[in-house]
mmCIF file of C-alpha atoms in Angstrom:
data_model
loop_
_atom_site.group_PDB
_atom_site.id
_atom_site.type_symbol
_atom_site.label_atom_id
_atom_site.label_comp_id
_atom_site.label_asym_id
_atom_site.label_seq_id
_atom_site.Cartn_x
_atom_site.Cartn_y
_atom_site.Cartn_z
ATOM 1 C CA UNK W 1 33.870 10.808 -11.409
ATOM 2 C CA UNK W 2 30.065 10.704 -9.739
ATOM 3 C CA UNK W 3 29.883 10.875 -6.190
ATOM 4 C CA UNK W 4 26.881 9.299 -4.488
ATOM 5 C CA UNK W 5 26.279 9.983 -0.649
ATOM 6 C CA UNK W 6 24.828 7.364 1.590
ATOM 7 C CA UNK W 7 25.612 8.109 5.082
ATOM 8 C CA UNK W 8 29.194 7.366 5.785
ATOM 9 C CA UNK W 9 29.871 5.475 2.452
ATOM 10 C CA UNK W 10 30.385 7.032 -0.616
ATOM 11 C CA UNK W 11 30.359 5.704 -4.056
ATOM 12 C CA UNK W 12 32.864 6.726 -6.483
ATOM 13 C CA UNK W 13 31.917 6.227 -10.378
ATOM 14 C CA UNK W 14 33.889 6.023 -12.749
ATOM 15 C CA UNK W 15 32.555 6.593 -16.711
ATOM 16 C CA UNK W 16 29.124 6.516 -14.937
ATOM 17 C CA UNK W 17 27.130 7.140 -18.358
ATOM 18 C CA UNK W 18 28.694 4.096 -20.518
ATOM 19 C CA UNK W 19 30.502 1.879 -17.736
ATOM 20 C CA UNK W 20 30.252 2.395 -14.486
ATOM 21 C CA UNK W 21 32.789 1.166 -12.394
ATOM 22 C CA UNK W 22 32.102 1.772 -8.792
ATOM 23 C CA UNK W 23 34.799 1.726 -5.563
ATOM 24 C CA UNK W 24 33.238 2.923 -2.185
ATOM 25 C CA UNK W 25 34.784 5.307 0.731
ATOM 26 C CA UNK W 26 33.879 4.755 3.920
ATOM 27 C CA UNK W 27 34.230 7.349 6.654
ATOM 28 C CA UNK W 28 35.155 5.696 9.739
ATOM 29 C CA UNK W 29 35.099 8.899 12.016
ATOM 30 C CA UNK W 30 39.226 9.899 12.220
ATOM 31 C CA UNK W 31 40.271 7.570 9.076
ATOM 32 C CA UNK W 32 39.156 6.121 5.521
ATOM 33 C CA UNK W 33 38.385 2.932 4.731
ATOM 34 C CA UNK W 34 38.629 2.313 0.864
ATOM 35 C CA UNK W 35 36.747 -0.562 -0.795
ATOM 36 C CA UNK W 36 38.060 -1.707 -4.223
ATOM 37 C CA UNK W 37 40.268 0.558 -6.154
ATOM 38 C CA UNK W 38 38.609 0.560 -9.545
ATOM 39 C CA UNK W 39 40.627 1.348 -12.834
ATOM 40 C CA UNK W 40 44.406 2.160 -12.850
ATOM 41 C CA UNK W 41 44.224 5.910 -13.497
ATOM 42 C CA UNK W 42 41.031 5.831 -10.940
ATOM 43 C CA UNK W 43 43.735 6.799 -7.786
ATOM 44 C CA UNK W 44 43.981 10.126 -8.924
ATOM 45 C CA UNK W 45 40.036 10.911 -7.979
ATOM 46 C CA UNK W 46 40.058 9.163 -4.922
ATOM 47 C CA UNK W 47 42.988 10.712 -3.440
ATOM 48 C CA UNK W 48 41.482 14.131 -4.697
ATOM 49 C CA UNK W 49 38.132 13.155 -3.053
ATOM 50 C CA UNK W 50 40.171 11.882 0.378
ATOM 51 C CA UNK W 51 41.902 15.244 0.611
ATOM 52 C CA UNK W 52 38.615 17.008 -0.091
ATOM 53 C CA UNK W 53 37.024 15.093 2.948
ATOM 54 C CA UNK W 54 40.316 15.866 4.787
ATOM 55 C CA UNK W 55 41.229 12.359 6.294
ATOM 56 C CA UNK W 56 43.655 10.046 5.649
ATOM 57 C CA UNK W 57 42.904 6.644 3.610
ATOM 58 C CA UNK W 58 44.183 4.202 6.422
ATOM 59 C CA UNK W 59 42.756 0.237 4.839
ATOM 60 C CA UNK W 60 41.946 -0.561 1.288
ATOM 61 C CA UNK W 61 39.731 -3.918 1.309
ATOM 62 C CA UNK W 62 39.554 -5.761 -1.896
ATOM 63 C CA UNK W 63 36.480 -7.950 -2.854
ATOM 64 C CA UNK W 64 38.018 -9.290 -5.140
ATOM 65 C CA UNK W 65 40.881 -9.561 -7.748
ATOM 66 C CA UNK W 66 39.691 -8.450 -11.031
ATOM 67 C CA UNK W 67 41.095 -5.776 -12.923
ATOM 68 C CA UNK W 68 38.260 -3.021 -12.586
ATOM 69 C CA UNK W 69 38.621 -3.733 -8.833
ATOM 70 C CA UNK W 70 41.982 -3.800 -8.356
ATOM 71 C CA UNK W 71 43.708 -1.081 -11.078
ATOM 72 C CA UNK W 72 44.772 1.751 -8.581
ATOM 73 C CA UNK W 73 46.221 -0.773 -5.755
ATOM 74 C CA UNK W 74 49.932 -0.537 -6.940
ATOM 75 C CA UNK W 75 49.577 3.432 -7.422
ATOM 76 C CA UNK W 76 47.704 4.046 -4.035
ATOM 77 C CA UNK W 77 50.186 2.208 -2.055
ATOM 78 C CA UNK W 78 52.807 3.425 -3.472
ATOM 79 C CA UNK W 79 51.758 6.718 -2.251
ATOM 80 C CA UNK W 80 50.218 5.577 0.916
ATOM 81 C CA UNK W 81 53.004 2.771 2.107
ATOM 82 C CA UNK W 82 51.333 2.610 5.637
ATOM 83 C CA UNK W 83 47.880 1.791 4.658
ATOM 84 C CA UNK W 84 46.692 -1.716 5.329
ATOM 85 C CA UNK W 85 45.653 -3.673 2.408
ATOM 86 C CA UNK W 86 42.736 -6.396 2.890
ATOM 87 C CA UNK W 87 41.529 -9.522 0.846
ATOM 88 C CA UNK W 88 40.641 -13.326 0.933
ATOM 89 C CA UNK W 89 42.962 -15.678 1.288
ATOM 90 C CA UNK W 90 41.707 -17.039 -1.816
ATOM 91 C CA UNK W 91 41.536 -14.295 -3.808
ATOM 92 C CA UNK W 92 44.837 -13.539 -3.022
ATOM 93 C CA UNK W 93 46.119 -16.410 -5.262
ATOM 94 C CA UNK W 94 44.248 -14.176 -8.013
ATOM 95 C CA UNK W 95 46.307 -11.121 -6.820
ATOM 96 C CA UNK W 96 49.715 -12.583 -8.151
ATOM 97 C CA UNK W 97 48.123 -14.116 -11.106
ATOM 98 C CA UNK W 98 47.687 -18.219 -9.777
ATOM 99 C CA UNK W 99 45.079 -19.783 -11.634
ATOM 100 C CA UNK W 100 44.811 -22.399 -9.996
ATOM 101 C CA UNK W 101 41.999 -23.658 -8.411
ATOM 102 C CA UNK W 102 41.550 -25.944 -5.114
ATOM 103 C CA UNK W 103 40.590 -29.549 -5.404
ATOM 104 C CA UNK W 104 37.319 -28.747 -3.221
ATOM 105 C CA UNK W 105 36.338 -26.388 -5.889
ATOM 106 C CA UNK W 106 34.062 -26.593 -9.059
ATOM 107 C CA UNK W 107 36.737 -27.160 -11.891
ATOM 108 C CA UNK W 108 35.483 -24.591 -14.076
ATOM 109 C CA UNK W 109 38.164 -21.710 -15.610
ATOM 110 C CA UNK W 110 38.479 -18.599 -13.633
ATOM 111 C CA UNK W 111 37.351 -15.359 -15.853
ATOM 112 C CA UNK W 112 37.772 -12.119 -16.031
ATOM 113 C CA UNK W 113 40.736 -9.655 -16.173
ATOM 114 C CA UNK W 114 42.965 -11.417 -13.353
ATOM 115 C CA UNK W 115 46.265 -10.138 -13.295
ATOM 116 C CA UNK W 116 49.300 -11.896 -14.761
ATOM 117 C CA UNK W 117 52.056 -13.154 -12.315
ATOM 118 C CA UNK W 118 54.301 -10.656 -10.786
ATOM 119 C CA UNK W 119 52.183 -7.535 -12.614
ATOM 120 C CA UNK W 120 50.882 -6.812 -9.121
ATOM 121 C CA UNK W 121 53.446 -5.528 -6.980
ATOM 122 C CA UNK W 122 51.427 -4.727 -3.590
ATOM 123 C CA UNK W 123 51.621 -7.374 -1.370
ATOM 124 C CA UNK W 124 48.491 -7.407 1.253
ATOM 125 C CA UNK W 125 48.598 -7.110 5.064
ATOM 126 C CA UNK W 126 45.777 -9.105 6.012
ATOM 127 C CA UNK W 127 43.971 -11.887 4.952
ATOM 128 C CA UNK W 128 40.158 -12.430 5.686
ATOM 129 C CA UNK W 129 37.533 -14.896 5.794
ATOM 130 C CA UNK W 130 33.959 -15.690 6.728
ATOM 131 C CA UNK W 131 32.767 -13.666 9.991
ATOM 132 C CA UNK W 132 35.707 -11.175 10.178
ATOM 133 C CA UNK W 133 35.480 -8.007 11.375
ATOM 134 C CA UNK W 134 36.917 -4.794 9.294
ATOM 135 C CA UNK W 135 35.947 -1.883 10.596
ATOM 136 C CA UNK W 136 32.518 -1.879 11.093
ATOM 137 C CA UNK W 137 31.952 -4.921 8.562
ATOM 138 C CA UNK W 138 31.646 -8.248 8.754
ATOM 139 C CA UNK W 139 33.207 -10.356 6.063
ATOM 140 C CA UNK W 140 30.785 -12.484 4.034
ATOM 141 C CA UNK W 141 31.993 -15.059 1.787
ATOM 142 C CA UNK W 142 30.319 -15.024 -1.763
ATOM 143 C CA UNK W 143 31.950 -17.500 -4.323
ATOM 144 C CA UNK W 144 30.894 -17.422 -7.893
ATOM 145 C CA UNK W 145 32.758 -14.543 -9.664
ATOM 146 C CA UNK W 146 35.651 -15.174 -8.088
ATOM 147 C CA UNK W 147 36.129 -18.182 -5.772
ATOM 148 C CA UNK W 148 37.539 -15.639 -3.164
ATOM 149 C CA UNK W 149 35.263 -13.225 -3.718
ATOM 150 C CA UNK W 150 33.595 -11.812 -0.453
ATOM 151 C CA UNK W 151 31.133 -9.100 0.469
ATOM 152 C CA UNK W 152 30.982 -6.610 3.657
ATOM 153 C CA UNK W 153 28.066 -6.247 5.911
ATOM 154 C CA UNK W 154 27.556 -3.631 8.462
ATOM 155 C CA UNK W 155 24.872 -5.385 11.206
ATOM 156 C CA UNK W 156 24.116 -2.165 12.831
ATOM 157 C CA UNK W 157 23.009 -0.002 9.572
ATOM 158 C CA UNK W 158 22.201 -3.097 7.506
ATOM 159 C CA UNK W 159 24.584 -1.627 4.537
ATOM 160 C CA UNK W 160 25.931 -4.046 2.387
ATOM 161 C CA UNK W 161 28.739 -3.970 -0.267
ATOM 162 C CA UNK W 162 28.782 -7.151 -2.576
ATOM 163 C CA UNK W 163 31.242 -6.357 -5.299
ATOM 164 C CA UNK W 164 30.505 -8.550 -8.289
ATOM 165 C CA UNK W 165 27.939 -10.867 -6.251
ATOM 166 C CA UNK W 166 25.298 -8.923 -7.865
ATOM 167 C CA UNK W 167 24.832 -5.678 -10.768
ATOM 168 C CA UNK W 168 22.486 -3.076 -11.338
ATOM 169 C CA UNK W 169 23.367 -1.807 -14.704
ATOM 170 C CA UNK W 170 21.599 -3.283 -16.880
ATOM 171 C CA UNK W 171 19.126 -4.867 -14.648
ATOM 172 C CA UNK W 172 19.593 -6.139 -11.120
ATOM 173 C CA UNK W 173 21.240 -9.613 -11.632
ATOM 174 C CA UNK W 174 23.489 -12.447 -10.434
ATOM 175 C CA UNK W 175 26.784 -12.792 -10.833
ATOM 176 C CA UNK W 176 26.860 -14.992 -14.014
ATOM 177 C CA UNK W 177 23.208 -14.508 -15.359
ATOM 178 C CA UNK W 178 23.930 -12.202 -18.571
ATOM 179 C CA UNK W 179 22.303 -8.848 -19.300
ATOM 180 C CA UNK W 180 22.351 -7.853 -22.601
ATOM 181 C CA UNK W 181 22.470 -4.278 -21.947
ATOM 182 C CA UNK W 182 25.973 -4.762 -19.479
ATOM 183 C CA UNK W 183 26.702 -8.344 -20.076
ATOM 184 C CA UNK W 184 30.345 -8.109 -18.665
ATOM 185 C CA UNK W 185 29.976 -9.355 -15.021
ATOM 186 C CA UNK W 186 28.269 -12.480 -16.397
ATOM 187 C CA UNK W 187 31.244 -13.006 -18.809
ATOM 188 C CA UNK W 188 34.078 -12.214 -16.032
ATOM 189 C CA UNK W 189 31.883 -14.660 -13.805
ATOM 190 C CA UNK W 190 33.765 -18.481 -12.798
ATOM 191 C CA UNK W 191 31.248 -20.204 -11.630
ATOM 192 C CA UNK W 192 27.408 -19.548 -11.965
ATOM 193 C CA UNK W 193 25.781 -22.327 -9.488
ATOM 194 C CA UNK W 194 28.063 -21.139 -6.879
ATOM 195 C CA UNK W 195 27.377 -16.997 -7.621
ATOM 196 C CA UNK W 196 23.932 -18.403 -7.175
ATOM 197 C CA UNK W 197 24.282 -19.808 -3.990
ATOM 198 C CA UNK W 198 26.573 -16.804 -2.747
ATOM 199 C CA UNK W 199 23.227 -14.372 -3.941
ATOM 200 C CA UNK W 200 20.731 -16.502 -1.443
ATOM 201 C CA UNK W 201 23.293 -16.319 1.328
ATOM 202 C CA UNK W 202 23.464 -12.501 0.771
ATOM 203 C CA UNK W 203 19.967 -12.014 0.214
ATOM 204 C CA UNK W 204 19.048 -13.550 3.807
ATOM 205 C CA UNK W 205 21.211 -10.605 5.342
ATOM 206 C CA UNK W 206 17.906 -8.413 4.157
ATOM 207 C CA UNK W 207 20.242 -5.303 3.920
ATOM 208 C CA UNK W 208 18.405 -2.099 3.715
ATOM 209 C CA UNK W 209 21.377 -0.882 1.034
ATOM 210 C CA UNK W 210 22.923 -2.884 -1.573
ATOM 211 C CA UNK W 211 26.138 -1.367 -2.673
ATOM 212 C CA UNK W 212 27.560 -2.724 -6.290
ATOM 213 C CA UNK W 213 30.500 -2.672 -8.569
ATOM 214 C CA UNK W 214 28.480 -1.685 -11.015
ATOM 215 C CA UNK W 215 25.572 0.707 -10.945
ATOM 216 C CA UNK W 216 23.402 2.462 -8.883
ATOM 217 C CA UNK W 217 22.860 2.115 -4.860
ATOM 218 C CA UNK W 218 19.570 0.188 -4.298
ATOM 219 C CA UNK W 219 17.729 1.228 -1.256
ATOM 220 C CA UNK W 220 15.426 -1.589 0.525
ATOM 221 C CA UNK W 221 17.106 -4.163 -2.504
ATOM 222 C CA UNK W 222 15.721 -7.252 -0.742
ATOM 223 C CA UNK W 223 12.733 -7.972 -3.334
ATOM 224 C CA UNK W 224 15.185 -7.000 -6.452
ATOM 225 C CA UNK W 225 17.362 -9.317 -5.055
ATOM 226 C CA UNK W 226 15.142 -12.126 -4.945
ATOM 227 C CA UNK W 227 13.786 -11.698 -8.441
ATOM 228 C CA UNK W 228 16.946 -11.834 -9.795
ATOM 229 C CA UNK W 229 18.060 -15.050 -7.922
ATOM 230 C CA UNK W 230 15.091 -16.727 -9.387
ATOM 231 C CA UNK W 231 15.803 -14.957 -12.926
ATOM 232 C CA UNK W 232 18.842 -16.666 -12.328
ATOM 233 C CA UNK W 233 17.922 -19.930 -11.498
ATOM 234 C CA UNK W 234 15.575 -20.088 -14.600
ATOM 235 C CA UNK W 235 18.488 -18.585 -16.805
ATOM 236 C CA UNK W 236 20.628 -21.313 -15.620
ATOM 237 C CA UNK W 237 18.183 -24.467 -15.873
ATOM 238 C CA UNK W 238 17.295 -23.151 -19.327
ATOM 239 C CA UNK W 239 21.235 -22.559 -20.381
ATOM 240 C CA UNK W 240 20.632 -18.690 -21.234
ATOM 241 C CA UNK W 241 22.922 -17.259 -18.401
#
């Protein structure tokens, strides 16, 4: 496991040389805010690395419910029954497997490693939606890879964690707009116009830190981000993404 330091959040990596799969800590001054949970044998870092920072992991937030995101969640609350578990109301269909999508939404297939019904035991304690405070975050809603996928912005540092909304392996992208060199968030991805549209809304947040699922932090992302929304858009109109 890599650990990367960025003021209070830190990003824990998991098989950071071949595929990285990223969850983030957040130090919240007495407590621990956890954000995603990663792969199912991942819970045995991040309690090592809580202990090592000696505070207690109070909230887990979810951005979404895909596999890689939510692996540890049964493990960590078994051993930590008091902490507070956060997602979408959406995506918490995904959570115990529903497939099913909302006749407001695009009626393309959901992707991606969603679990099967009943496999996920945890059941969350709060459900969230656009403008929402967590902590210091506020709760952005960014369809595409999920439909309940969201993102979390802190106003005051400009720090913002977007889960699968965009990657950095393998070249700063969209949800849904394939890179050959880590294709897999483009083939986990449910609906591309809509990850498009989720990008713009996230882009006009101009965060000084982007914080992904997978790959490295970007510092001052906002130009990255726009090339790869209009990488995106051309990938789409063309049919390449």
């Amino acid at each position: 496991m890599k650990i990367t330091r960025e003021g209070s959040i830190f990003q824990l990596t998991f098989f950071p040389s071949c595929f990285p799969v990223n969850c983030y800590m957040v130090d919240e001054g007495e407590t621990l805010t956890l954000i995603d949970t990663a792969l199912p044998f991942s819970y045995k870092g991040i309690l090592k690395f809580a202990e090592k920072i000696g505070k207690p992991i109070t909230r887990i937030i979810l951005t979404h419910a895909h596999g890689d995101h939510i692996g540890s969640l049964d493990k960590l609350t078994q051993l930590l029954p008091a902490c507070e578990v956060i997602i979408s109301t959406r995506d918490a269909k995904l959570l115990c497997g529903d497939l099913t999508l909302e006749v407001n939404e695009p009626q393309t297939p959901i992707k991606g490693g969603v679990p099967k019904p009943g496999e996920i035991q945890t059941k969350p304690s709060r459900f969230v939606s656009e403008g929402d405070s967590v902590g210091p975050f506020r709760v952005i809603e960014s369809p595409g890879h999920t439909p309940g996928h969201i993102a979390l912005f802190n106003e005051e540092t400009k720090a913002l964690i977007v889960g699968d909304a965009f990657q950095v392996r393998g070249g700063v992208a969209v949800s849904g707009d394939l890179k050959p060199l880590f294709p897999f968030p483009a083939l986990a991805t449910w609906n591309k116009e809509v990850a498009l549209r989720s990008a713009e809304k996230l882009q006009r947040l101009s965060p000084n830190l982007l914080a992904v699922g997978h790959g490295k932090i970007l510092h001052n992302p906002v130009k990255f981000m726009e090339q790869a929304i209009q990488h995106g858009i051309q990938a789409l109109k063309s049919g390449k993404s």
